[in-house]
Every structure is written in C-alpha cells, then in structure tokens.
Coordinates of N, CA and C in Angstrom, one line a residue:
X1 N 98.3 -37.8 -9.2 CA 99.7 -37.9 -9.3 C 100.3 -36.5 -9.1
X2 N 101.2 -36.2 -7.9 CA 102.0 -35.1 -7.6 C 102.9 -34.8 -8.8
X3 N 104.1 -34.0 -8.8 CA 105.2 -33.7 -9.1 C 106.1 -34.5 -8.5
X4 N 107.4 -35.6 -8.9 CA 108.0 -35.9 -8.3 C 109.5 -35.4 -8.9
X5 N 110.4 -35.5 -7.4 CA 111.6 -34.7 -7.9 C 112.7 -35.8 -6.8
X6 N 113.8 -36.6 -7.2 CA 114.4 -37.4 -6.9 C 113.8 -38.2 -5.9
X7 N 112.5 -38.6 -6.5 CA 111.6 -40.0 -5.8 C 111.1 -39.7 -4.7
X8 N 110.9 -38.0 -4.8 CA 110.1 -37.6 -3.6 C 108.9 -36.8 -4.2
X9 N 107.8 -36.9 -3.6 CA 106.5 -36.0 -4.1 C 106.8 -34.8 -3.7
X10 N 106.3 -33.8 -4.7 CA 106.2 -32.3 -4.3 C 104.8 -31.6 -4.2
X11 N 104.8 -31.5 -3.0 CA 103.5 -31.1 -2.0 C 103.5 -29.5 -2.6
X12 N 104.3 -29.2 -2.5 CA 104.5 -27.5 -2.3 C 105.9 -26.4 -2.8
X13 N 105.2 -25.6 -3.3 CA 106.2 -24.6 -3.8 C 105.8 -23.1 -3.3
X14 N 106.7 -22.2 -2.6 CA 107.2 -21.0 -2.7 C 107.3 -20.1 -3.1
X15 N 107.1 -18.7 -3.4 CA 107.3 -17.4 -4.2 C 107.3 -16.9 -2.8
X16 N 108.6 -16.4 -3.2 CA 108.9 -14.9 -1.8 C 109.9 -13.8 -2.5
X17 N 109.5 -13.1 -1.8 CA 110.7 -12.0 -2.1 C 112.6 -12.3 -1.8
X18 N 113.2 -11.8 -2.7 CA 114.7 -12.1 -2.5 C 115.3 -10.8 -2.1
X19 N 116.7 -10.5 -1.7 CA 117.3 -9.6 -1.2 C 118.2 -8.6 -2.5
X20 N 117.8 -9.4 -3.8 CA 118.5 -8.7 -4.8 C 117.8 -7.9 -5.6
X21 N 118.2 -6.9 -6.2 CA 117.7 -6.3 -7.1 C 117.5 -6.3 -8.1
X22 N 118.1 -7.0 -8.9 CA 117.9 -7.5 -10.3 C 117.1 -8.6 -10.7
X23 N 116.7 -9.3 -9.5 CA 116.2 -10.6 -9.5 C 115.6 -10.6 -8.1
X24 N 114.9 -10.3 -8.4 CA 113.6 -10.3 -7.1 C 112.8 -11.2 -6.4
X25 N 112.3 -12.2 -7.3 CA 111.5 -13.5 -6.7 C 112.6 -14.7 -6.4
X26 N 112.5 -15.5 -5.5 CA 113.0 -16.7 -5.5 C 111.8 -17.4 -5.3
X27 N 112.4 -18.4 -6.0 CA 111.4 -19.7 -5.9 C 111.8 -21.0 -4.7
X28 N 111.2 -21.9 -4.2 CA 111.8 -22.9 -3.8 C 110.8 -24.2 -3.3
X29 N 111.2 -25.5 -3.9 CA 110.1 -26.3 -3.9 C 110.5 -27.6 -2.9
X30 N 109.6 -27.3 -2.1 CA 109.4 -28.4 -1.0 C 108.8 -30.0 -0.8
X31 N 109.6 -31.0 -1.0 CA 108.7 -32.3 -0.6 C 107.9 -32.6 0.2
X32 N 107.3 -33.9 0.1 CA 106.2 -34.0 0.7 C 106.6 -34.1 2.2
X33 N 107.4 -34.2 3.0 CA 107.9 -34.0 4.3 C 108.3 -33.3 4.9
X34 N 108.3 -31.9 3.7 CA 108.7 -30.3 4.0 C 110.2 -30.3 3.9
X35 N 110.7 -31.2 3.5 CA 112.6 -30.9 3.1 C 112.6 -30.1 1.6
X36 N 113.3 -29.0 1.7 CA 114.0 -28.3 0.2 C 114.2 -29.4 -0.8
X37 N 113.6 -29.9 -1.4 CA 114.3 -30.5 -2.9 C 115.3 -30.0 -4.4
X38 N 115.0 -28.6 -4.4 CA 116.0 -27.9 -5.2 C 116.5 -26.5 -4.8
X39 N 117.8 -26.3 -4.9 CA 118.1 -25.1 -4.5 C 117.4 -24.0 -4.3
X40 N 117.3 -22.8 -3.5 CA 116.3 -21.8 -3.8 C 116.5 -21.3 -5.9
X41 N 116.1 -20.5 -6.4 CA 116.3 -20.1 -7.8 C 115.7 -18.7 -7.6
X42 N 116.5 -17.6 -8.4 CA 116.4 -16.3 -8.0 C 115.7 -15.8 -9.7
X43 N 114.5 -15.1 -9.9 CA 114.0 -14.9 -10.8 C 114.0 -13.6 -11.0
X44 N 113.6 -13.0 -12.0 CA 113.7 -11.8 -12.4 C 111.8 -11.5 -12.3
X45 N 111.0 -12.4 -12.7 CA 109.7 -11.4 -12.9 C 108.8 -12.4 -12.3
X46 N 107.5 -12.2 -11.9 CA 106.7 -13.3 -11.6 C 106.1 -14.4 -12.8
X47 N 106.1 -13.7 -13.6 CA 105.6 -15.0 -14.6 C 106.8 -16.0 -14.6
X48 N 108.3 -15.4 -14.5 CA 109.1 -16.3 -15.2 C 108.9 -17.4 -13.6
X49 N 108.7 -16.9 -12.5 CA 108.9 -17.8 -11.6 C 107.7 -19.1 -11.8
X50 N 106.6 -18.6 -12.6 CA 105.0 -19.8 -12.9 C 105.7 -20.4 -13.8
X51 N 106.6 -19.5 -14.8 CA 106.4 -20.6 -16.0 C 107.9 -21.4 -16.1
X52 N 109.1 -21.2 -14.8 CA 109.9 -22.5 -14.2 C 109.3 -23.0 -13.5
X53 N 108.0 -23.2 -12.3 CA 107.3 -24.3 -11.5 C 106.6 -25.3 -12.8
X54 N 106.0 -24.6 -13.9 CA 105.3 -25.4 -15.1 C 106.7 -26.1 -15.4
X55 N 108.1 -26.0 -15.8 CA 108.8 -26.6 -16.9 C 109.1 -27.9 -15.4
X56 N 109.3 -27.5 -14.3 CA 109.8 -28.1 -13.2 C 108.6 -29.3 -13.6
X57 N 107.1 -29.0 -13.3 CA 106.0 -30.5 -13.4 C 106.6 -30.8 -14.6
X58 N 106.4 -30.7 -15.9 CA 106.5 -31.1 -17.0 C 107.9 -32.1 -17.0
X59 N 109.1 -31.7 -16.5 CA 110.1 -32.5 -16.3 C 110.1 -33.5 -16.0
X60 N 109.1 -33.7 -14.5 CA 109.2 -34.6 -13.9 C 107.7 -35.4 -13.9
X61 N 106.7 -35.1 -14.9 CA 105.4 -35.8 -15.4 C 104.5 -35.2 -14.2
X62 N 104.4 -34.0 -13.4 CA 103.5 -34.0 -12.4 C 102.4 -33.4 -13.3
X63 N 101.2 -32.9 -12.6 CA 99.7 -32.8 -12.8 C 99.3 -31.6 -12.2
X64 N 99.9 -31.0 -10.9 CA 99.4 -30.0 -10.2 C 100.8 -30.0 -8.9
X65 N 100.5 -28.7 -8.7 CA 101.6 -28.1 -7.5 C 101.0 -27.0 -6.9
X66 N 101.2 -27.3 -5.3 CA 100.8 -26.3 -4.6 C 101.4 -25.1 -4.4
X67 N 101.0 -23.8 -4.8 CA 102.0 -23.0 -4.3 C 101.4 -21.6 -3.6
X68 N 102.1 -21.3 -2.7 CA 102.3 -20.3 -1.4 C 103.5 -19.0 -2.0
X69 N 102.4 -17.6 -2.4 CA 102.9 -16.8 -3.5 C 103.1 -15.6 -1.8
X70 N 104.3 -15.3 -0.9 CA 105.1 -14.4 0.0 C 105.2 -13.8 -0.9
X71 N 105.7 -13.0 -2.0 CA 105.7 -11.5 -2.7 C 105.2 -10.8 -2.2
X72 N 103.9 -10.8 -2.1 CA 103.6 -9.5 -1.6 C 102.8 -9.3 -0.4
X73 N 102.0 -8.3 0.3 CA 102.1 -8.2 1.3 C 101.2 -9.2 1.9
X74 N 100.0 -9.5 1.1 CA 99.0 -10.5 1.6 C 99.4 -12.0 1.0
X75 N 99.4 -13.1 1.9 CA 100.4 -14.2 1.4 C 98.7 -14.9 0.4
X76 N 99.1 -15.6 -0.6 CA 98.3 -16.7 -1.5 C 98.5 -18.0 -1.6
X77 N 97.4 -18.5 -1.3 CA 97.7 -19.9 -2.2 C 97.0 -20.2 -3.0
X78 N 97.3 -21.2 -4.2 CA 96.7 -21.5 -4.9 C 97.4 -22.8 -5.4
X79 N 96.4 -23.3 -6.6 CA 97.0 -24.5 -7.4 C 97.6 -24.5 -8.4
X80 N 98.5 -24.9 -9.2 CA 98.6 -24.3 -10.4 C 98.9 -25.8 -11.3
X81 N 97.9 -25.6 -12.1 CA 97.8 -26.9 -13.0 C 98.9 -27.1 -14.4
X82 N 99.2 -28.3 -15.1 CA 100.1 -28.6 -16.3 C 99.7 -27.1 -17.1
X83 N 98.5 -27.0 -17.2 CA 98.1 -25.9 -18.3 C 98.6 -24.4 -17.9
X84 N 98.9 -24.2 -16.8 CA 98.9 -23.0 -16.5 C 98.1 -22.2 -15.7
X85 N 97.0 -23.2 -15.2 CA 95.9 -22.3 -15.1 C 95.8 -22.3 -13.0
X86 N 95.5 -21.4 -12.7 CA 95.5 -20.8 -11.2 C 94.1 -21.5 -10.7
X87 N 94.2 -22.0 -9.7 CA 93.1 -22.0 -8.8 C 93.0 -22.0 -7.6
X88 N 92.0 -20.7 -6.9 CA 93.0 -20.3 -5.6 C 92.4 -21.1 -4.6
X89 N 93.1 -21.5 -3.6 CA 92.4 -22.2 -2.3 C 92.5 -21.7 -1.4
X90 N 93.1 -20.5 -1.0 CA 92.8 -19.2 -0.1 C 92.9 -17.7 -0.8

C-alpha cells in the first residue's frame, strides 16, 4: 500500500534546495503519474522536511515513500518507511 493523497498514489517525494534563506529545503510530493499533488513546502532543516513526508504517510495511512534527496551535491534515493527508518536504493 502506497501513500495516497486525493485518490492518487504517491510514487515519489523530493528534497531540493530553495532560493531562501531562512528556509532552505523545499519539499514536494509527486503522484503516481508524476503530477505535483501538494504545493511545494519551504522547510527550515532537513529533519523537519523527513519528519513532514512521515506526518504526510501517517495522514493519509501510507506504508513507505520514495524519496529523491537534490540538497546536496550528490542526488539520493532512498525509502523512507512509517517508522522513520531510511533505506537507500541508490
């Protein structure tokens, strides 16, 4: 079972860098057909950006989310399960 967000599965989520200074990471989470499902969201630190993808599953009953961490200079992916826990797949 994915993450679903207005009756669409969520394949994939985003960490990139933002243009602001106070708030550096944006987040943004993509359906399973690669359309934006929620606004981008401008974060202050990297945990806070894990631990709004965690409240985002939890909201919506998912299990796991893919996410694609652009921060920094070498891109990541990984999984990131209900628990919090990372598992990388590149």
């Amino acid at each position: 079972m994915s993450t679903t967000i207005k009756g669409k599965e969520t394949q994939r989520a985003e960490i990139s860098k933002s243009r602001s200074k106070k708030k550096p990471f944006k987040v943004r989470i993509y359906a399973e057909n690669g359309e934006p499902t929620m606004s981008p969201q401008l974060l202050t630190t990297w945990l806070n950006c894990k631990n709004n993808l965690l409240s985002v599953m939890r909201a919506f009953h998912g299990t796991h989310i893919n996410v694609t961490d652009k921060s920094k200079k070498q891109e990541r992916i990984f999984k990131l399960n209900e628990s919090g826990l990372e598992e990388n797949i590149s």
